[in-house]
CSV table of C-alpha atoms in Angstrom, one decimal:
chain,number,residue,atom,x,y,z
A,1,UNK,CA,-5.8,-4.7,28.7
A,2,UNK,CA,-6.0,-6.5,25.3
A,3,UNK,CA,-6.1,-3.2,23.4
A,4,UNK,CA,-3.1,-1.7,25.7
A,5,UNK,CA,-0.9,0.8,23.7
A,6,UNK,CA,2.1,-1.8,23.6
A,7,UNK,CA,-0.8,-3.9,21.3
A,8,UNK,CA,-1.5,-1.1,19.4
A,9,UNK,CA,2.1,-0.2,18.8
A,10,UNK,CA,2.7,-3.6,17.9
A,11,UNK,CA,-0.9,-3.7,15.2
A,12,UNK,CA,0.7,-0.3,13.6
A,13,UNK,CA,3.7,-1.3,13.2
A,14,UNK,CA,2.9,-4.5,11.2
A,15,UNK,CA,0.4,-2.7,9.2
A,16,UNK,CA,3.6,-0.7,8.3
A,17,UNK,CA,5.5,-3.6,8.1
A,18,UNK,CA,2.3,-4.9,5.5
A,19,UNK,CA,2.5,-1.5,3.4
A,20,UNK,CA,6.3,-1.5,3.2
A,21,UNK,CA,6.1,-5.6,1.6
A,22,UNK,CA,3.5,-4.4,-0.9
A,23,UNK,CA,5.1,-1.1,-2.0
A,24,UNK,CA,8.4,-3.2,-2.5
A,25,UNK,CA,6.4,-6.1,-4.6
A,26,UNK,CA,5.0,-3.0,-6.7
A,27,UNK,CA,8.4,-2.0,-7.5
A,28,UNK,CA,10.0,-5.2,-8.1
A,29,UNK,CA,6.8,-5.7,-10.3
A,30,UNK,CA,7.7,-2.7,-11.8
A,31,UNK,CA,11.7,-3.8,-12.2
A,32,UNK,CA,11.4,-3.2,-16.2
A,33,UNK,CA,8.9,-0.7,-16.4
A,34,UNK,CA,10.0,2.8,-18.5
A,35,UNK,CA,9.7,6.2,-16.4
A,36,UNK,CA,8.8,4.2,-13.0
A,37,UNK,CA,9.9,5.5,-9.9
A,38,UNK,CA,10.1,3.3,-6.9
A,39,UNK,CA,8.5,3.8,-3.8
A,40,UNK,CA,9.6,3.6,0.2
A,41,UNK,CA,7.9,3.2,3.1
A,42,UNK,CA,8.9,5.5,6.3
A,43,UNK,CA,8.0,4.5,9.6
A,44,UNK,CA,10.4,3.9,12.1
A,45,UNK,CA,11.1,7.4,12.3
A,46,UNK,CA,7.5,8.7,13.0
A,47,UNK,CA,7.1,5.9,15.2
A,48,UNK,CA,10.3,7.1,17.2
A,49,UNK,CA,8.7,10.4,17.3
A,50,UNK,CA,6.1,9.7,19.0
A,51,UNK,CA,7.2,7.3,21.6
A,52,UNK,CA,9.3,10.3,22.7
A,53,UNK,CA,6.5,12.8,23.0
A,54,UNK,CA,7.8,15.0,19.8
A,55,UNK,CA,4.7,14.3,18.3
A,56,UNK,CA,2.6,14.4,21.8
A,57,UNK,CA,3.8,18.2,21.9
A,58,UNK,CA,1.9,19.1,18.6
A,59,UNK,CA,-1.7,17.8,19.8
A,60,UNK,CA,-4.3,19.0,21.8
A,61,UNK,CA,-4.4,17.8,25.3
A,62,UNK,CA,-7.8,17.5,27.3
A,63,UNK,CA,-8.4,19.8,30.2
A,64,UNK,CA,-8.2,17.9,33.4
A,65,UNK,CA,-9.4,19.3,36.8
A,66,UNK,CA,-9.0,16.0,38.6
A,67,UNK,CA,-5.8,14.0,38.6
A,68,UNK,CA,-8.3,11.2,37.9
A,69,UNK,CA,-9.8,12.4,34.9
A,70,UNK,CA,-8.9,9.8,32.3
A,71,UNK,CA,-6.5,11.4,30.1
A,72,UNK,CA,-7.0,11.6,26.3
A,73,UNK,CA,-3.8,10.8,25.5
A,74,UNK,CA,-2.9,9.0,22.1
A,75,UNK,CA,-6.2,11.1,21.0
A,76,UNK,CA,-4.4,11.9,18.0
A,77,UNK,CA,-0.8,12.4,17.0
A,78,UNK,CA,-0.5,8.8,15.8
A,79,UNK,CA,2.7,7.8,13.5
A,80,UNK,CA,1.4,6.8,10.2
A,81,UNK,CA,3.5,4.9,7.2
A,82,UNK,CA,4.8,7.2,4.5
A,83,UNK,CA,5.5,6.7,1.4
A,84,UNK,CA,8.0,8.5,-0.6
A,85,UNK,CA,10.1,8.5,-3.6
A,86,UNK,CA,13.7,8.7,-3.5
A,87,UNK,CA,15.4,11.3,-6.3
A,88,UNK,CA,18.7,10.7,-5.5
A,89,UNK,CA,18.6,6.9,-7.1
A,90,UNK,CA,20.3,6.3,-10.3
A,91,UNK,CA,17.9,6.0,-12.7
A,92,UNK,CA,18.8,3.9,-15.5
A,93,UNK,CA,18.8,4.9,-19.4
A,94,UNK,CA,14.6,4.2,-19.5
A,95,UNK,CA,13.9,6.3,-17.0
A,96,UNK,CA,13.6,3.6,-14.1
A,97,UNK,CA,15.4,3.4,-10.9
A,98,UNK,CA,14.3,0.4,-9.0
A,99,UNK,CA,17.5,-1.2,-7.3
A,100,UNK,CA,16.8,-5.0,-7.5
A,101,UNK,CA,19.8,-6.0,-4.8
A,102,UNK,CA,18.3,-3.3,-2.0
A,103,UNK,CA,14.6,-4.4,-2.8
A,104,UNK,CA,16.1,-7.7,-2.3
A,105,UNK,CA,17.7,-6.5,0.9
A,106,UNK,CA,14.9,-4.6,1.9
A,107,UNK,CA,12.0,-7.4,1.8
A,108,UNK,CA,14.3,-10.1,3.6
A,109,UNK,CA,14.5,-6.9,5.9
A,110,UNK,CA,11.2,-6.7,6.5
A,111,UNK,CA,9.7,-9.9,6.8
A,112,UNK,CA,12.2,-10.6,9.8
A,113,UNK,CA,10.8,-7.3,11.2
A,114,UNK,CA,7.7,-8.9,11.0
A,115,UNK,CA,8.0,-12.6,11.9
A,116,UNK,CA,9.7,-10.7,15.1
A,117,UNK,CA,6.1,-8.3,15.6
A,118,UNK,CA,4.4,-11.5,15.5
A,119,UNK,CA,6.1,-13.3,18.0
A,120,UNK,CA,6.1,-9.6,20.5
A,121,UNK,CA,2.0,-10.2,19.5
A,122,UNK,CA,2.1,-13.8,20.7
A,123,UNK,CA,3.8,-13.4,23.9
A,124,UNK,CA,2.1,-10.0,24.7
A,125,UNK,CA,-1.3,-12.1,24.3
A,126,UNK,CA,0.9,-15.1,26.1
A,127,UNK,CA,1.3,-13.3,29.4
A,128,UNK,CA,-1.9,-12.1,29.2
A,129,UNK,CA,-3.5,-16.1,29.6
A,130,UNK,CA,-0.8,-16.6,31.8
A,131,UNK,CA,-2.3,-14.1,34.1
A,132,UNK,CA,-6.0,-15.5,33.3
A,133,UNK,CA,-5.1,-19.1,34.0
A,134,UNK,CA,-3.5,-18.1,37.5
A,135,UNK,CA,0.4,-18.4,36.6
A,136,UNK,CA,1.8,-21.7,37.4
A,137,UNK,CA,-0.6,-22.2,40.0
B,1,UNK,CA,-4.8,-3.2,4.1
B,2,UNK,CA,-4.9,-6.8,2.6
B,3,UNK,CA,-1.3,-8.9,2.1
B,4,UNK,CA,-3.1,-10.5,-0.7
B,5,UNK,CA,-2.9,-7.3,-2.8
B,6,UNK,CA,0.7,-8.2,-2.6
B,7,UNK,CA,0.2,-11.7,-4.2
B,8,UNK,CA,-1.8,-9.4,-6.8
B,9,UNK,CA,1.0,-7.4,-7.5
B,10,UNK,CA,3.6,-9.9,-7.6
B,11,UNK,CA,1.6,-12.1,-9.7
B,12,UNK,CA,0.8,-9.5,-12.0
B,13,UNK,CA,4.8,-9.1,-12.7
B,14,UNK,CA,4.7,-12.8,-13.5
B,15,UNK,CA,2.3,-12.6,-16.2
B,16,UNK,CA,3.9,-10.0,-18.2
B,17,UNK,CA,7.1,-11.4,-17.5
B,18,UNK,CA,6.0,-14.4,-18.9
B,19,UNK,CA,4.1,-12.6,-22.2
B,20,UNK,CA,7.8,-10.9,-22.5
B,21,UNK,CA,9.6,-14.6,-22.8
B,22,UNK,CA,7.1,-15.7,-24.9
B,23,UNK,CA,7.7,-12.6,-27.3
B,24,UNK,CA,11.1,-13.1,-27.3
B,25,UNK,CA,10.7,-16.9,-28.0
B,26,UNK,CA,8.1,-15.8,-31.1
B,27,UNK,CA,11.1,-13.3,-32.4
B,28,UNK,CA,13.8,-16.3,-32.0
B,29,UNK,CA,11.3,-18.5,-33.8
B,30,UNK,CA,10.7,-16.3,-37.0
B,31,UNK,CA,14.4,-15.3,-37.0
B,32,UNK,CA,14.1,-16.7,-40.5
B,33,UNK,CA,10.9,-16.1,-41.5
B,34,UNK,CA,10.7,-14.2,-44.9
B,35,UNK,CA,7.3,-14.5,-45.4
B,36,UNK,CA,5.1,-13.2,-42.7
B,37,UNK,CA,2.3,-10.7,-43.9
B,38,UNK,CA,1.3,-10.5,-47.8
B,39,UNK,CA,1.2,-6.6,-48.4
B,40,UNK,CA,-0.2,-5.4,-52.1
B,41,UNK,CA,1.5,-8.9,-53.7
B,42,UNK,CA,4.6,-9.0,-52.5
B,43,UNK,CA,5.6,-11.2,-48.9
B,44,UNK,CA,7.2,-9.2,-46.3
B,45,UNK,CA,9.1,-10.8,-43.7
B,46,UNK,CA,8.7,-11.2,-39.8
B,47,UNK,CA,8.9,-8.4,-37.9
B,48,UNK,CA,10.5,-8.4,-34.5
B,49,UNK,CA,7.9,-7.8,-32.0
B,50,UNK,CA,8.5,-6.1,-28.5
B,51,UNK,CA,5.9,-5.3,-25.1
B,52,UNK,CA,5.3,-2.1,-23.8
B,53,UNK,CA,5.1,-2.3,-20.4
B,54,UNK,CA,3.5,0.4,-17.9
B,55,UNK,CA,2.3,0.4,-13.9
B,56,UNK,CA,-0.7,-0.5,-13.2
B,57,UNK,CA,-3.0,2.7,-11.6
B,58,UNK,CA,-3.4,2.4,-8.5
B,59,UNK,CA,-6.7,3.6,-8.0
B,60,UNK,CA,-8.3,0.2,-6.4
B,61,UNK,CA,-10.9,0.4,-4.0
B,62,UNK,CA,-8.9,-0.7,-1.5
B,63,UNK,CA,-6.1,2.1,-2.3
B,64,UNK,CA,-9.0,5.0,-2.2
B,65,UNK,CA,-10.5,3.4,0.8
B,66,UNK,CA,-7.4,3.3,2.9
B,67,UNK,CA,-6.4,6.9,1.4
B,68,UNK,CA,-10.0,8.2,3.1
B,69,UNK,CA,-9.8,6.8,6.4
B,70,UNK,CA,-6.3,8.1,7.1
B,71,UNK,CA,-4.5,5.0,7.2
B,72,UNK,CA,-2.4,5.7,4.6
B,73,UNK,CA,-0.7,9.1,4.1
B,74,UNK,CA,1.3,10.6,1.1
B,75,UNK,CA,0.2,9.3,-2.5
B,76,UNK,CA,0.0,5.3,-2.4
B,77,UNK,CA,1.7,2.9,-4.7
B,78,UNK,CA,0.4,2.0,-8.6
B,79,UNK,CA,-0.5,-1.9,-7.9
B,80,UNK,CA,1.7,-4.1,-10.2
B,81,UNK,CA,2.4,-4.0,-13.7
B,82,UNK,CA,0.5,-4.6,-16.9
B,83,UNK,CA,1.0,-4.8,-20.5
B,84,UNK,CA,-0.3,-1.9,-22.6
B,85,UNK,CA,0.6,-3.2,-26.5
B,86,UNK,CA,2.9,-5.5,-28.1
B,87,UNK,CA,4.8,-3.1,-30.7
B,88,UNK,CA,6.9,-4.3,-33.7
B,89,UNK,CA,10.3,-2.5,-33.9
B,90,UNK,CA,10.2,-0.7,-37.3
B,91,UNK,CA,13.9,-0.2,-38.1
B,92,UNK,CA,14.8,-1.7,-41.9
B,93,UNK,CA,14.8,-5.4,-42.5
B,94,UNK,CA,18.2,-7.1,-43.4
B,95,UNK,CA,19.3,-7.3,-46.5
B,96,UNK,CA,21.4,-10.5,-47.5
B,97,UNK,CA,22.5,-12.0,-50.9
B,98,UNK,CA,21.6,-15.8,-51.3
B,99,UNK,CA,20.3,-15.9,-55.0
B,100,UNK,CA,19.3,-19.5,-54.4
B,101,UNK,CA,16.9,-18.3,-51.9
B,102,UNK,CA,13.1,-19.0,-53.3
B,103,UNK,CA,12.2,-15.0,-52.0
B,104,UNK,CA,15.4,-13.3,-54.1
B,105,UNK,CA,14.8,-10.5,-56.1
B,106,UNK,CA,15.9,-9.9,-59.6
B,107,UNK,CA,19.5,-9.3,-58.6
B,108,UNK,CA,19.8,-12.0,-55.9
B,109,UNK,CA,18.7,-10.1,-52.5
B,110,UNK,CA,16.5,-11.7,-50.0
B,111,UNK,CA,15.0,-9.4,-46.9
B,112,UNK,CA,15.2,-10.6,-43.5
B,113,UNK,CA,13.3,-10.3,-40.1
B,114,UNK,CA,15.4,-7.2,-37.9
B,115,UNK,CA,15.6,-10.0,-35.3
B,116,UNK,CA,19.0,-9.8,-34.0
B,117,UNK,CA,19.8,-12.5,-32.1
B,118,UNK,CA,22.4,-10.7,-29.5
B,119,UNK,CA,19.8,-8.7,-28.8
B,120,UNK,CA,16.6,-11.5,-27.7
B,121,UNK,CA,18.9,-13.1,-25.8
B,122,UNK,CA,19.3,-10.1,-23.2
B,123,UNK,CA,16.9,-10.0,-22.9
B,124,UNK,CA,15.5,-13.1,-22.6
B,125,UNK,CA,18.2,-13.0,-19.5
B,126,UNK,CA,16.6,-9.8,-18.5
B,127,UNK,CA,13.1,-11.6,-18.3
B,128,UNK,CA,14.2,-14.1,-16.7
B,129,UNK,CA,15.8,-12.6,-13.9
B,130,UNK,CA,12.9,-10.4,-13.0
B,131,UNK,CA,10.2,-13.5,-13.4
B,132,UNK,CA,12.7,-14.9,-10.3
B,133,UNK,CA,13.0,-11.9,-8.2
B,134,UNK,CA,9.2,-11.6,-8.4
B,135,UNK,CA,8.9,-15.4,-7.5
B,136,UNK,CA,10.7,-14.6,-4.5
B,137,UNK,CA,8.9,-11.5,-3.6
B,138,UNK,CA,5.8,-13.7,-3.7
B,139,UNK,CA,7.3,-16.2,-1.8
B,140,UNK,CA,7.7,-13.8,1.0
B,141,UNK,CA,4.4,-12.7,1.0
B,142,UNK,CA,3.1,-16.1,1.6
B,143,UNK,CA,5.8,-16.8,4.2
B,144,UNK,CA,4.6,-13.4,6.2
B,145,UNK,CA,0.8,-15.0,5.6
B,146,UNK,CA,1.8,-17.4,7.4
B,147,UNK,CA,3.5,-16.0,10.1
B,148,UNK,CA,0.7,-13.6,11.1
B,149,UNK,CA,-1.4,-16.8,11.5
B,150,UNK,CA,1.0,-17.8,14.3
B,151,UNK,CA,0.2,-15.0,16.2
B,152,UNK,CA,-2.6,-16.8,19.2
């Protein structure tokens, strides 16, 4: 119960959440570097995917005879973080086309995205004591 | 997949931010300077210095190890920034007429550092600006720190 799928969602998507703050700290890093190309992080997308079984389709499923067999489901198939390059940004006269104002906007973005996956954490791992301690008993 | 690395990357920004003000404040410094190296007997003047910037690889062990397990798909992100060389800008010194000037020439010409002054204080603005936006980037990583420490 503590490593349910909603958890595991919940640990990927903040890992996602963790790779898309670093890879827009590289490119602010980056802001005056000639010939660099900044970076993006794709998630949401994949993530979507999968909770609608597109990605299900694609990956083996286990033989069952018994409607009790326990089902390998999420065996495989997971949505990872991407990272990709825009080339459709302006690039600038040396060759660099990090945007500061949508970083900006992009890592204020992000870290409500995940002050919000930590607080889904807490109160998945909430009603879980709830349940241990015996509700409101 | 450690938040620190952002700290690393951020903080990296800072320091060469910081070696570019400090450039910039060495150029503004010697704007004046006529005698800076001694070359076969004669004193040449300052020459304006600037930093060559480039990403840092990303080829950490961290980066590789992530990259092998499957965590992390597509090519990963070159962690921060560094500085490769602090070059000096080669185009011709100034060349002003002050006769009373102890360096003139024969017929009154002193050279000058090609520190123009329009010029350092761009981007001393520019240097500036992105020594803030990193400060707030690290900021942010500490604040997320933080809030992943919440979760109980």
């Amino acid at each position: 119960m503590l490593g349910s799928y909603h958890t595991q969602i919940l640990e990927r998507s903040m890992n996602a959440a963790n790779l898309r703050h670093r890879t827009i700290t590289n490119n602010l890093a980056n802001i005056d570097t000639p010939q660099f190309k900044s970076q993006q992080v794709v998630f949401e997308e994949y993530l979507q995917q999968e909770l609608s079984g597109a990605l299900g389709k694609q990956k083996l499923e286990a033989y069952r005879t018994n409607e009790r067999h326990i089902p390998f489901a999420n065996a495989g198939g997971f949505a990872m973080p991407q990272i990709v390059s825009n080339p459709n940004n302006i690039v600038q006269n040396n060759g660099n086309d990090v945007d500061l104002e949508s970083e900006q906007t992009e890592l204020a973005k992000n870290q409500i995205w995940y002050s919000g996956l930590t607080q889904l954490t807490s109160g998945s791992y909430q009603k879980i004591r709830s349940v241990i301690d015996g509700g409101g008993k | 997949m450690s938040l620190f690395q952002g700290i690393n990357t951020s903080a990296s920004a800072l320091t060469a931010n910081r070696l570019r003000l400090d450039t910039i404040a060495s150029n503004i410094a010697n704007a004046e300077t006529t005698r800076a190296n001694f070359v076969n007997g004669v004193w040449q003047p300052y020459k304006r210095k600037m930093v060559e910037l480039s990403p840092k690889s990303g080829e950490s062990f961290d980066n590789l190890l992530q990259a092998a397990v499957g965590n992390i798909t597509g090519k990963n992100g070159d962690q921060g920034v560094r500085v490769t060389a602090i070059k000096e800008d080669e185009t011709p010194f100034k060349r002003v007429y002050d006769p009373s000037h102890p360096d003139a020439d024969q017929d009154g010409y002193v050279l000058m550092p090609n520190v123009d002054m329009m010029k350092e204080m761009v981007d001393m603005i520019s240097a500036s600006r992105s020594y803030e936006a990193n400060i707030t980037a690290l900021n942010a990583t500490k604040n997320m720190m933080m809030k992943a420490l919440e979760i109980r």
